[in-house]
Amino acid sequence: MRMWLREHRVLVGLVVIAAAVRLGMMVAYYPAFGYFYDTRGYLDAASATTPGTIWPFGYSAMLKVLRFGTGQIASVSAVQHLMGLAMGVAVHALLVRRGVRRGWATLAAAPVLLDARQIQLEHYVLSETLFTFLLLAAVTLLLWRDTPTLWLTGCAGAVVALAALTRTVGQPLAVLVVLYLIVRRVGWRHVAAFTVAVALPLGGYVVWYHRHHGQYAFNGYSGRYLWQRTTTFVDCSRTDFTPREREICPPEPLGQREVNDVYFWGLDHDHIGQRYPGPEHDALFAGFARKAVLGQPGDFVGTIATDMWHLVEPGWPAPQRIACTTDLWTMPSGGRSGNQVSDCTATLMVTGFRPAGSGGAAPTVTPLNSSLWAYGQTFVTPPSALLLGALLALALAACSRWLSRRPSRRRPGGGRQAADAALLGAMSVSMLLLGVTLSVIDLRFTVPLLTITPPALALAATAALGRRPGAPAGLPGPRTDEPAGGADSVTTVIARQKGKSVVRQ
């Protein structure tokens, strides 16, 4: 044990610091933070026995378990802080297992352990922490062995399904994993095991949703989500909308419209988003969105690209509503009462698990939460660094994959590390892109990248520099003139010399 602690003393130090900051959060901002509408929606679903119409039931199921087991809303933030610490340790262990240098593995684990926005979001009654934890668990199951067993592949599929039932952005990530397994050539049985393990829980949930809401879907607002994304660019004079569809077209001239989620929540002057409330009208919004995107595809792509840039652009002068949302993910100097949309600071969940939500706590300022506020102003990873890191990981993975096919650079496992890095890099970019496409510019969508992007970059750099996967820390990669058996292969030569077996790897 002492030897392990000595070898991993830097990681242990980071975990101790990270635990101390999280303990400070529990003391300074007891019991947890709430985020006006989202938190109330999750608590409502946790109190019900039917699936909600806006979000899948995954996170609410965890809330239901904690409410039954503890009855204390503080248990949510405590469990999520423990998840954050566990994710940091898991990132380090996985990377060392895959042959990344110990120092690089520790560096890759630092963001999820120490980033203030990560710690802040763990304290919220929101689904991001559970989603990221499940996603990392699935990745660890897939990448832990040179070739995952059928059992590990199936378990990874089940965990991906749980992540997709926590946040719908996880559903397309399952496709990336299938492509990864195909590229890795692990065999059709592994692909089938993963696919079935994903499909069964998702299919069961869709059937359950249909039983209570009359449609086969994961929620009743997917069309409305896409509709609100078109409200900033759609020109209703250019598209053949039906009379009902024209009723949900923003009346303001182009260039003078509100932020898109203002229309989603019906907070605009004409309340167009609430003219047809409820999931039963989702097909109307979906039809409008489909016509808008097909009629103005360039404007749609341009809008998404522009918002992606604004999300990571340093110093972007955000509109008031987006700036308000951004402030919610910044360490406050004190707790704040009230649950109004205009309240641009974290709100304490002093009413516990009651769906009515939050409020009632006086805004206090103490040396502890003032120190945490200062910490939050300093230890934050810029979103631009996360996106650039993901793109760099993809570029290095592509180069390494190409170079590993050349006879002069061929080495055991080189293509494997590149594929691993490409999977994580593609997941990072996809989560960011899907978050912006289906919602608004929100720094909350960058937080899961703190767990996925640094390992992608570490694996890609290791592949580019020729480190052997699975090699103990400190060992160099293999010589390029050694015979290669392809990704993950081990060439075992047994020679009988004086009755002894000599095994060369």
Short mmCIF file of C-alpha atoms in Angstrom, two decimals:
data_model
loop_
_atom_site.label_atom_id
_atom_site.label_comp_id
_atom_site.label_asym_id
_atom_site.label_seq_id
_atom_site.Cartn_x
_atom_site.Cartn_y
_atom_site.Cartn_z
CA MET A 1 0.00 0.00 0.00
CA ARG A 2 2.80 2.39 0.89
CA MET A 3 4.53 1.66 -2.39
CA TRP A 4 1.31 2.32 -4.32
CA LEU A 5 0.78 5.61 -2.50
CA ARG A 6 4.38 6.60 -3.20
CA GLU A 7 4.07 5.76 -6.89
CA HIS A 8 0.77 7.65 -7.22
CA ARG A 9 1.46 10.44 -4.75
CA VAL A 10 0.59 13.19 -7.24
CA LEU A 11 -2.78 11.62 -7.99
CA VAL A 12 -3.42 11.08 -4.28
CA GLY A 13 -2.62 14.74 -3.65
CA LEU A 14 -5.05 15.85 -6.35
CA VAL A 15 -7.79 13.60 -4.95
CA VAL A 16 -7.25 15.01 -1.44
CA ILE A 17 -7.50 18.59 -2.74
CA ALA A 18 -10.54 17.73 -4.85
CA ALA A 19 -12.24 16.08 -1.87
CA ALA A 20 -11.51 19.11 0.31
CA VAL A 21 -13.09 21.49 -2.22
CA ARG A 22 -16.16 19.27 -2.50
CA LEU A 23 -16.45 19.05 1.28
CA GLY A 24 -16.29 22.84 1.36
CA MET A 25 -19.18 22.93 -1.12
CA MET A 26 -21.27 20.68 1.11
CA VAL A 27 -20.64 22.94 4.10
CA ALA A 28 -20.94 26.34 2.39
CA TYR A 29 -23.90 25.53 0.14
CA TYR A 30 -25.88 22.96 2.08
CA PRO A 31 -27.81 20.98 0.97
CA ALA A 32 -27.66 21.33 -2.85
CA PHE A 33 -28.28 23.71 -5.74
CA GLY A 34 -31.40 23.74 -7.90
CA TYR A 35 -31.91 25.08 -11.42
CA PHE A 36 -35.41 26.56 -11.74
CA TYR A 37 -37.29 24.48 -14.35
CA ASP A 38 -35.02 21.48 -14.91
CA THR A 39 -34.67 20.54 -11.26
CA ARG A 40 -38.40 20.81 -10.63
CA GLY A 41 -39.05 18.61 -13.66
CA TYR A 42 -36.73 15.89 -12.38
CA LEU A 43 -38.27 16.04 -8.91
CA ASP A 44 -41.78 15.87 -10.38
CA ALA A 45 -40.82 12.76 -12.35
CA ALA A 46 -39.21 11.20 -9.26
CA SER A 47 -42.52 11.59 -7.43
CA ALA A 48 -44.49 9.93 -10.23
CA THR A 49 -44.79 6.34 -11.41
CA THR A 50 -44.96 7.20 -15.11
CA PRO A 51 -42.25 8.46 -17.50
CA GLY A 52 -41.99 12.21 -17.88
CA THR A 53 -42.80 13.89 -21.19
CA ILE A 54 -39.73 16.18 -21.35
CA TRP A 55 -36.76 14.14 -20.10
CA PRO A 56 -36.10 10.40 -19.89
CA PHE A 57 -36.56 8.75 -16.52
CA GLY A 58 -32.93 7.79 -15.77
CA TYR A 59 -31.95 10.65 -13.48
CA SER A 60 -35.33 10.77 -11.79
CA ALA A 61 -34.92 7.07 -10.99
CA MET A 62 -31.74 7.88 -9.07
CA LEU A 63 -33.56 10.68 -7.23
CA LYS A 64 -36.36 8.25 -6.37
CA VAL A 65 -33.86 5.78 -4.88
CA LEU A 66 -32.09 8.45 -2.83
CA ARG A 67 -35.36 9.92 -1.62
CA PHE A 68 -36.54 6.50 -0.48
CA GLY A 69 -33.18 5.58 1.05
CA THR A 70 -32.25 8.83 2.80
CA GLY A 71 -35.05 11.36 2.51
CA GLN A 72 -32.38 14.07 2.36
CA ILE A 73 -31.76 16.17 -0.76
CA ALA A 74 -28.16 16.58 0.43
CA SER A 75 -27.63 12.92 -0.43
CA VAL A 76 -27.93 13.85 -4.12
CA SER A 77 -25.08 16.35 -4.05
CA ALA A 78 -23.01 14.06 -1.81
CA VAL A 79 -23.38 11.08 -4.16
CA GLN A 80 -22.61 13.24 -7.19
CA HIS A 81 -19.47 14.63 -5.54
CA LEU A 82 -18.35 11.06 -4.88
CA MET A 83 -19.01 10.30 -8.55
CA GLY A 84 -16.74 13.19 -9.50
CA LEU A 85 -13.89 11.83 -7.37
CA ALA A 86 -14.44 8.33 -8.73
CA MET A 87 -14.32 9.60 -12.31
CA GLY A 88 -10.93 11.22 -11.71
CA VAL A 89 -9.48 7.99 -10.31
CA ALA A 90 -11.05 5.94 -13.13
CA VAL A 91 -9.56 8.18 -15.82
CA HIS A 92 -6.10 7.76 -14.32
CA ALA A 93 -6.44 3.99 -13.89
CA LEU A 94 -7.74 3.46 -17.43
CA LEU A 95 -4.98 5.50 -19.05
CA VAL A 96 -2.21 3.79 -17.10
CA ARG A 97 -3.77 0.48 -18.05
CA ARG A 98 -3.67 1.53 -21.71
CA GLY A 99 0.03 2.39 -21.54
CA VAL A 100 -0.15 6.16 -21.08
CA ARG A 101 2.67 7.59 -18.98
CA ARG A 102 1.68 8.02 -15.35
CA GLY A 103 2.30 11.76 -15.40
CA TRP A 104 0.10 12.21 -18.47
CA ALA A 105 -2.61 10.08 -16.89
CA THR A 106 -2.57 12.25 -13.78
CA LEU A 107 -2.73 15.39 -15.90
CA ALA A 108 -5.72 13.99 -17.80
CA ALA A 109 -7.52 13.26 -14.52
CA ALA A 110 -6.94 16.76 -13.12
CA PRO A 111 -9.80 18.57 -14.96
CA VAL A 112 -12.60 16.34 -13.69
CA LEU A 113 -11.11 16.42 -10.19
CA LEU A 114 -10.39 20.13 -9.87
CA ASP A 115 -12.39 22.11 -12.42
CA ALA A 116 -14.70 24.51 -10.58
CA ARG A 117 -17.51 24.19 -13.10
CA GLN A 118 -17.43 20.40 -12.76
CA ILE A 119 -17.62 20.67 -8.96
CA GLN A 120 -20.35 23.28 -9.21
CA LEU A 121 -22.48 21.10 -11.48
CA GLU A 122 -22.02 18.10 -9.17
CA HIS A 123 -23.74 20.18 -6.48
CA TYR A 124 -26.81 20.74 -8.68
CA VAL A 125 -29.82 18.46 -8.79
CA LEU A 126 -29.24 17.96 -12.51
CA SER A 127 -28.50 14.94 -14.67
CA GLU A 128 -25.08 15.86 -16.10
CA THR A 129 -22.99 14.20 -13.39
CA LEU A 130 -24.84 10.87 -13.55
CA PHE A 131 -24.75 10.93 -17.35
CA THR A 132 -21.00 11.55 -17.44
CA PHE A 133 -20.37 8.90 -14.79
CA LEU A 134 -22.28 6.29 -16.79
CA LEU A 135 -20.57 7.28 -20.03
CA LEU A 136 -17.12 6.95 -18.47
CA ALA A 137 -18.11 3.59 -16.96
CA ALA A 138 -19.09 2.33 -20.42
CA VAL A 139 -15.85 3.60 -21.94
CA THR A 140 -13.82 1.95 -19.18
CA LEU A 141 -15.52 -1.40 -19.78
CA LEU A 142 -14.80 -1.18 -23.51
CA LEU A 143 -11.20 -0.02 -23.29
CA TRP A 144 -9.93 -1.87 -20.22
CA ARG A 145 -8.81 -5.04 -22.00
CA ASP A 146 -6.91 -5.39 -25.25
CA THR A 147 -9.99 -7.11 -26.65
CA PRO A 148 -13.14 -6.83 -24.55
CA THR A 149 -14.95 -10.04 -23.73
CA LEU A 150 -18.55 -10.54 -24.83
CA TRP A 151 -19.61 -10.00 -21.23
CA LEU A 152 -17.77 -6.67 -20.99
CA THR A 153 -19.13 -5.55 -24.35
CA GLY A 154 -22.68 -6.39 -23.30
CA CYS A 155 -22.26 -4.61 -19.96
CA ALA A 156 -20.90 -1.56 -21.78
CA GLY A 157 -23.97 -1.56 -24.01
CA ALA A 158 -26.30 -1.72 -21.01
CA VAL A 159 -24.49 1.19 -19.35
CA VAL A 160 -24.65 3.25 -22.56
CA ALA A 161 -28.40 2.59 -22.61
CA LEU A 162 -28.65 3.87 -19.03
CA ALA A 163 -26.71 6.98 -20.04
CA ALA A 164 -29.07 7.50 -22.99
CA LEU A 165 -32.02 7.21 -20.61
CA THR A 166 -30.42 9.88 -18.44
CA ARG A 167 -29.78 12.34 -21.24
CA THR A 168 -31.02 11.83 -24.80
CA VAL A 169 -27.71 13.11 -26.16
CA GLY A 170 -26.36 9.68 -25.21
CA GLN A 171 -28.40 7.90 -27.88
CA PRO A 172 -26.23 8.91 -30.88
CA LEU A 173 -23.11 8.00 -28.88
CA ALA A 174 -24.18 4.36 -29.08
CA VAL A 175 -23.75 4.58 -32.86
CA LEU A 176 -20.17 5.81 -32.38
CA VAL A 177 -19.41 2.80 -30.20
CA VAL A 178 -20.79 0.42 -32.84
CA LEU A 179 -18.55 2.05 -35.46
CA TYR A 180 -15.61 1.76 -33.06
CA LEU A 181 -16.21 -1.97 -32.58
CA ILE A 182 -16.42 -2.45 -36.34
CA VAL A 183 -13.16 -0.56 -36.90
CA ARG A 184 -11.50 -2.58 -34.15
CA ARG A 185 -12.62 -5.80 -35.90
CA VAL A 186 -13.54 -7.43 -32.61
CA GLY A 187 -16.03 -9.70 -34.34
CA TRP A 188 -19.72 -9.66 -35.13
CA ARG A 189 -20.65 -11.30 -31.82
CA HIS A 190 -19.27 -8.33 -29.89
CA VAL A 191 -21.10 -5.88 -32.14
CA ALA A 192 -24.30 -7.89 -31.70
CA ALA A 193 -23.86 -8.13 -27.92
CA PHE A 194 -23.41 -4.38 -27.60
CA THR A 195 -26.30 -3.59 -29.94
CA VAL A 196 -28.73 -5.93 -28.17
CA ALA A 197 -27.67 -4.64 -24.75
CA VAL A 198 -28.41 -1.08 -25.88
CA ALA A 199 -31.60 -1.88 -27.76
CA LEU A 200 -33.39 -3.88 -25.07
CA PRO A 201 -33.48 -1.15 -22.36
CA LEU A 202 -34.22 1.60 -24.87
CA GLY A 203 -36.93 -0.44 -26.55
CA GLY A 204 -38.45 -1.32 -23.21
CA TYR A 205 -38.53 2.33 -22.22
CA VAL A 206 -40.23 3.30 -25.49
CA VAL A 207 -42.91 0.65 -24.90
CA TRP A 208 -43.39 1.90 -21.33
CA TYR A 209 -43.70 5.47 -22.60
CA HIS A 210 -46.27 4.37 -25.18
CA ARG A 211 -48.32 2.62 -22.54
CA HIS A 212 -48.77 5.87 -20.60
CA HIS A 213 -48.62 8.54 -23.31
CA GLY A 214 -49.86 6.81 -26.45
CA GLN A 215 -46.79 7.22 -28.65
CA TYR A 216 -43.56 5.32 -29.17
CA ALA A 217 -40.97 7.90 -28.13
CA PHE A 218 -38.49 8.85 -25.42
CA ASN A 219 -40.24 12.14 -24.74
CA GLY A 220 -43.02 14.33 -26.09
CA TYR A 221 -40.95 17.40 -26.87
CA SER A 222 -38.33 16.33 -29.43
CA GLY A 223 -40.16 18.18 -32.22
CA ARG A 224 -40.49 21.27 -30.06
CA TYR A 225 -36.76 21.17 -29.25
CA LEU A 226 -35.88 21.23 -32.94
CA TRP A 227 -38.54 23.88 -33.65
CA GLN A 228 -37.08 26.31 -31.13
CA ARG A 229 -33.71 25.91 -32.89
CA THR A 230 -35.24 27.24 -36.12
CA THR A 231 -36.89 30.31 -34.58
CA THR A 232 -33.83 32.53 -34.97
CA PHE A 233 -33.40 32.08 -38.73
CA VAL A 234 -36.65 30.82 -40.29
CA ASP A 235 -38.22 33.09 -42.92
CA CYS A 236 -41.86 32.08 -43.00
CA SER A 237 -42.43 33.84 -46.33
CA ARG A 238 -40.04 31.41 -48.05
CA THR A 239 -41.66 28.17 -46.91
CA ASP A 240 -45.09 26.68 -47.54
CA PHE A 241 -46.31 26.40 -43.95
CA THR A 242 -49.84 25.41 -43.03
CA PRO A 243 -52.04 27.98 -41.23
CA ARG A 244 -51.45 26.26 -37.88
CA GLU A 245 -47.71 26.16 -38.49
CA ARG A 246 -47.69 29.88 -39.27
CA GLU A 247 -49.13 30.51 -35.82
CA ILE A 248 -45.88 29.26 -34.27
CA CYS A 249 -43.61 31.32 -36.53
CA PRO A 250 -41.91 34.20 -34.65
CA PRO A 251 -43.53 37.51 -35.68
CA GLU A 252 -40.39 39.60 -35.09
CA PRO A 253 -38.26 40.52 -38.14
CA LEU A 254 -35.07 38.55 -38.68
CA GLY A 255 -32.25 40.06 -36.68
CA GLN A 256 -34.59 41.29 -33.94
CA ARG A 257 -35.65 37.95 -32.49
CA GLU A 258 -35.18 36.59 -29.00
CA VAL A 259 -32.85 33.80 -27.95
CA ASN A 260 -34.41 30.55 -29.16
CA ASP A 261 -35.26 29.08 -25.76
CA VAL A 262 -37.36 32.17 -25.00
CA TYR A 263 -39.79 30.88 -27.63
CA PHE A 264 -39.54 27.32 -26.28
CA TRP A 265 -40.73 28.35 -22.82
CA GLY A 266 -43.29 30.81 -24.17
CA LEU A 267 -41.55 33.81 -22.59
CA ASP A 268 -41.76 35.95 -25.72
CA HIS A 269 -44.31 38.74 -26.09
CA ASP A 270 -46.73 36.63 -28.16
CA HIS A 271 -46.15 33.36 -26.26
CA ILE A 272 -46.05 31.39 -29.50
CA GLY A 273 -44.46 28.38 -27.81
CA GLN A 274 -47.50 28.01 -25.56
CA ARG A 275 -50.20 28.34 -28.21
CA TYR A 276 -50.21 24.58 -28.54
CA PRO A 277 -48.98 23.33 -25.15
CA GLY A 278 -48.39 19.73 -24.22
CA PRO A 279 -46.74 16.74 -25.89
CA GLU A 280 -49.85 15.97 -27.95
CA HIS A 281 -48.91 18.84 -30.29
CA ASP A 282 -45.28 17.80 -30.75
CA ALA A 283 -45.95 16.61 -34.31
CA LEU A 284 -46.99 20.16 -35.25
CA PHE A 285 -43.67 21.58 -34.07
CA ALA A 286 -41.75 18.72 -35.68
CA GLY A 287 -43.42 19.41 -39.03
CA PHE A 288 -42.57 23.10 -38.82
CA ALA A 289 -38.95 22.34 -37.95
CA ARG A 290 -38.59 19.82 -40.77
CA LYS A 291 -39.86 22.32 -43.35
CA ALA A 292 -37.66 25.10 -41.96
CA VAL A 293 -34.50 22.99 -42.03
CA LEU A 294 -35.15 21.54 -45.50
CA GLY A 295 -36.16 24.94 -46.85
CA GLN A 296 -33.17 26.79 -45.39
CA PRO A 297 -30.44 24.17 -44.82
CA GLY A 298 -27.64 26.68 -45.17
CA ASP A 299 -29.14 28.96 -42.55
CA PHE A 300 -29.63 26.03 -40.19
CA VAL A 301 -26.03 24.84 -40.52
CA GLY A 302 -24.78 28.41 -40.24
CA THR A 303 -26.78 28.97 -37.06
CA ILE A 304 -25.38 25.84 -35.43
CA ALA A 305 -21.82 26.67 -36.50
CA THR A 306 -22.13 30.24 -35.23
CA ASP A 307 -23.48 29.12 -31.87
CA MET A 308 -20.77 26.48 -31.57
CA TRP A 309 -18.22 29.22 -32.07
CA HIS A 310 -19.91 31.50 -29.55
CA LEU A 311 -19.96 28.67 -27.02
CA VAL A 312 -16.17 28.40 -27.05
CA GLU A 313 -15.30 31.97 -28.06
CA PRO A 314 -13.32 33.72 -25.28
CA GLY A 315 -14.85 37.01 -24.21
CA TRP A 316 -17.98 36.69 -26.35
CA PRO A 317 -20.49 39.41 -25.30
CA ALA A 318 -23.42 37.07 -24.71
CA PRO A 319 -27.04 38.29 -24.69
CA GLN A 320 -28.46 38.87 -21.22
CA ARG A 321 -30.39 35.60 -21.06
CA ILE A 322 -27.40 33.48 -22.06
CA ALA A 323 -25.13 35.44 -19.72
CA CYS A 324 -27.65 34.80 -16.94
CA THR A 325 -27.56 31.06 -17.57
CA THR A 326 -23.75 31.12 -17.66
CA ASP A 327 -23.67 32.73 -14.21
CA LEU A 328 -25.56 29.75 -12.83
CA TRP A 329 -22.48 27.59 -13.44
CA THR A 330 -20.16 29.98 -11.59
CA MET A 331 -19.36 29.58 -7.90
CA PRO A 332 -21.62 32.00 -6.00
CA SER A 333 -20.35 34.05 -3.08
CA GLY A 334 -23.43 33.07 -1.07
CA GLY A 335 -26.61 31.02 -1.26
CA ARG A 336 -29.58 32.65 -2.92
CA SER A 337 -33.29 32.33 -2.32
CA GLY A 338 -36.00 32.29 -4.95
CA ASN A 339 -36.54 30.23 -8.07
CA GLN A 340 -37.28 32.93 -10.62
CA VAL A 341 -35.90 32.54 -14.14
CA SER A 342 -34.29 35.97 -13.86
CA ASP A 343 -32.31 34.98 -10.77
CA CYS A 344 -28.85 34.56 -12.26
CA THR A 345 -27.23 32.69 -9.41
CA ALA A 346 -27.40 29.28 -7.80
CA THR A 347 -30.45 28.54 -5.67
CA LEU A 348 -30.40 26.43 -2.51
CA MET A 349 -32.72 23.42 -2.34
CA VAL A 350 -33.92 24.07 1.21
CA THR A 351 -37.33 22.48 0.59
CA GLY A 352 -35.79 19.08 -0.05
CA PHE A 353 -37.32 16.60 -2.48
CA ARG A 354 -40.59 18.48 -2.82
CA PRO A 355 -41.20 19.24 -6.53
CA ALA A 356 -42.04 22.86 -5.65
CA GLY A 357 -38.28 23.16 -5.56
CA SER A 358 -36.06 25.72 -4.00
CA GLY A 359 -35.98 28.93 -2.04
CA GLY A 360 -36.09 30.29 1.46
CA ALA A 361 -32.36 30.51 2.14
CA ALA A 362 -30.92 33.90 2.99
CA PRO A 363 -28.00 35.00 0.77
CA THR A 364 -25.12 34.69 3.22
CA VAL A 365 -21.48 35.52 2.59
CA THR A 366 -18.84 33.74 4.67
CA PRO A 367 -15.06 33.35 4.36
CA LEU A 368 -15.62 29.78 3.12
CA ASN A 369 -17.95 30.55 0.23
CA SER A 370 -15.94 33.66 -0.60
CA SER A 371 -12.89 31.40 -0.92
CA LEU A 372 -14.86 29.00 -3.09
CA TRP A 373 -15.95 31.91 -5.27
CA ALA A 374 -12.28 32.87 -5.75
CA TYR A 375 -11.50 29.23 -6.56
CA GLY A 376 -14.24 29.25 -9.16
CA GLN A 377 -12.79 32.32 -10.83
CA THR A 378 -9.39 30.65 -11.18
CA PHE A 379 -9.67 26.89 -11.71
CA VAL A 380 -11.92 26.71 -14.76
CA THR A 381 -11.10 24.99 -18.05
CA PRO A 382 -11.94 27.22 -21.04
CA PRO A 383 -14.48 25.59 -23.38
CA SER A 384 -12.22 26.50 -26.29
CA ALA A 385 -9.47 24.32 -24.80
CA LEU A 386 -11.86 21.37 -24.59
CA LEU A 387 -13.00 21.68 -28.21
CA LEU A 388 -9.46 22.20 -29.48
CA GLY A 389 -8.30 19.24 -27.41
CA ALA A 390 -10.99 17.01 -28.92
CA LEU A 391 -10.16 18.11 -32.47
CA LEU A 392 -6.43 17.66 -31.83
CA ALA A 393 -7.07 14.17 -30.47
CA LEU A 394 -8.99 13.27 -33.63
CA ALA A 395 -6.21 14.67 -35.83
CA LEU A 396 -3.46 12.82 -33.95
CA ALA A 397 -5.51 9.62 -33.98
CA ALA A 398 -5.98 9.85 -37.74
CA CYS A 399 -2.27 10.49 -38.32
CA SER A 400 -1.26 7.67 -35.97
CA ARG A 401 -3.67 5.28 -37.63
CA TRP A 402 -2.26 6.13 -41.05
CA LEU A 403 1.35 5.88 -39.91
CA SER A 404 0.74 2.57 -38.15
CA ARG A 405 -0.13 1.04 -41.52
CA ARG A 406 3.28 1.88 -42.96
CA PRO A 407 5.81 -0.98 -42.65
CA SER A 408 8.47 1.31 -41.17
CA ARG A 409 6.13 2.52 -38.41
CA ARG A 410 4.07 -0.59 -37.80
CA ARG A 411 3.92 -1.60 -34.15
CA PRO A 412 1.68 -3.75 -31.98
CA GLY A 413 -1.29 -1.80 -30.65
CA GLY A 414 -0.65 1.46 -32.50
CA GLY A 415 -3.91 1.27 -34.37
CA ARG A 416 -5.71 0.28 -31.17
CA GLN A 417 -4.65 3.41 -29.28
CA ALA A 418 -5.58 5.58 -32.26
CA ALA A 419 -9.03 3.99 -32.40
CA ASP A 420 -9.53 4.53 -28.66
CA ALA A 421 -8.55 8.18 -28.96
CA ALA A 422 -10.79 8.65 -32.00
CA LEU A 423 -13.78 7.19 -30.12
CA LEU A 424 -13.36 9.57 -27.18
CA GLY A 425 -12.62 12.55 -29.42
CA ALA A 426 -15.69 11.86 -31.55
CA MET A 427 -17.81 11.53 -28.40
CA SER A 428 -16.59 14.91 -27.18
CA VAL A 429 -17.35 16.74 -30.41
CA SER A 430 -20.69 14.96 -30.81
CA MET A 431 -21.89 15.88 -27.31
CA LEU A 432 -21.00 19.51 -27.88
CA LEU A 433 -22.63 19.61 -31.31
CA LEU A 434 -25.81 17.83 -30.21
CA GLY A 435 -26.16 20.04 -27.15
CA VAL A 436 -26.02 23.20 -29.24
CA THR A 437 -28.24 21.76 -31.99
CA LEU A 438 -31.07 20.78 -29.67
CA SER A 439 -30.87 23.57 -27.13
CA VAL A 440 -29.11 26.89 -26.56
CA ILE A 441 -25.60 28.16 -25.94
CA ASP A 442 -25.03 26.78 -22.45
CA LEU A 443 -21.68 26.12 -20.77
CA ARG A 444 -23.33 23.20 -18.99
CA PHE A 445 -22.92 21.18 -22.20
CA THR A 446 -19.12 21.52 -22.05
CA VAL A 447 -18.77 19.95 -18.58
CA PRO A 448 -18.97 16.25 -19.67
CA LEU A 449 -16.02 16.95 -21.96
CA LEU A 450 -13.82 17.46 -18.88
CA THR A 451 -14.01 13.70 -18.33
CA ILE A 452 -13.77 12.50 -21.95
CA THR A 453 -11.53 14.95 -23.84
CA PRO A 454 -8.32 14.81 -21.73
CA PRO A 455 -8.13 10.98 -21.95
CA ALA A 456 -8.70 11.24 -25.71
CA LEU A 457 -5.78 13.63 -26.02
CA ALA A 458 -3.54 11.51 -23.78
CA LEU A 459 -4.26 8.36 -25.80
CA ALA A 460 -3.75 10.17 -29.10
CA ALA A 461 -0.42 11.63 -27.98
CA THR A 462 0.71 8.22 -26.75
CA ALA A 463 -0.22 6.64 -30.08
CA ALA A 464 1.60 9.38 -31.99
CA LEU A 465 4.76 8.99 -29.92
CA GLY A 466 4.84 5.23 -30.26
CA ARG A 467 4.20 4.07 -26.68
CA ARG A 468 3.16 0.44 -26.42
CA PRO A 469 -0.37 -0.01 -25.02
CA GLY A 470 -0.39 -1.80 -21.72
CA ALA A 471 3.31 -1.15 -21.14
CA PRO A 472 4.18 -0.39 -17.51
CA ALA A 473 4.96 3.25 -16.80
CA GLY A 474 8.45 4.21 -17.80
CA LEU A 475 8.95 1.56 -20.49
CA PRO A 476 9.58 2.75 -24.05
CA GLY A 477 7.60 1.56 -27.00
CA PRO A 478 8.75 -1.38 -29.09
CA ARG A 479 11.38 -1.12 -31.78
CA THR A 480 9.91 -0.48 -35.20
CA ASP A 481 11.90 -3.34 -36.73
CA GLU A 482 10.17 -5.92 -34.52
CA PRO A 483 7.54 -8.07 -36.22
CA ALA A 484 4.01 -6.88 -35.62
CA GLY A 485 1.00 -9.06 -35.25
CA GLY A 486 -1.49 -6.23 -35.72
CA ALA A 487 -3.46 -4.37 -33.16
CA ASP A 488 -3.59 -6.06 -29.76
CA SER A 489 -1.72 -9.15 -30.96
CA VAL A 490 1.02 -10.83 -28.90
CA THR A 491 3.67 -12.88 -30.74
CA THR A 492 4.64 -15.74 -28.48
CA VAL A 493 7.72 -17.73 -29.47
CA ILE A 494 8.37 -20.80 -27.35
CA ALA A 495 11.81 -22.26 -27.75
CA ARG A 496 12.92 -25.36 -25.94
CA GLN A 497 16.41 -24.78 -24.59
CA LYS A 498 17.69 -27.23 -22.03
CA GLY A 499 14.18 -28.09 -20.94
CA LYS A 500 13.19 -24.45 -20.33
CA SER A 501 10.60 -22.38 -22.15
CA VAL A 502 11.61 -18.94 -23.27
CA VAL A 503 8.69 -16.63 -24.00
CA ARG A 504 9.36 -13.52 -26.04
CA GLN A 505 6.70 -10.83 -26.38
#
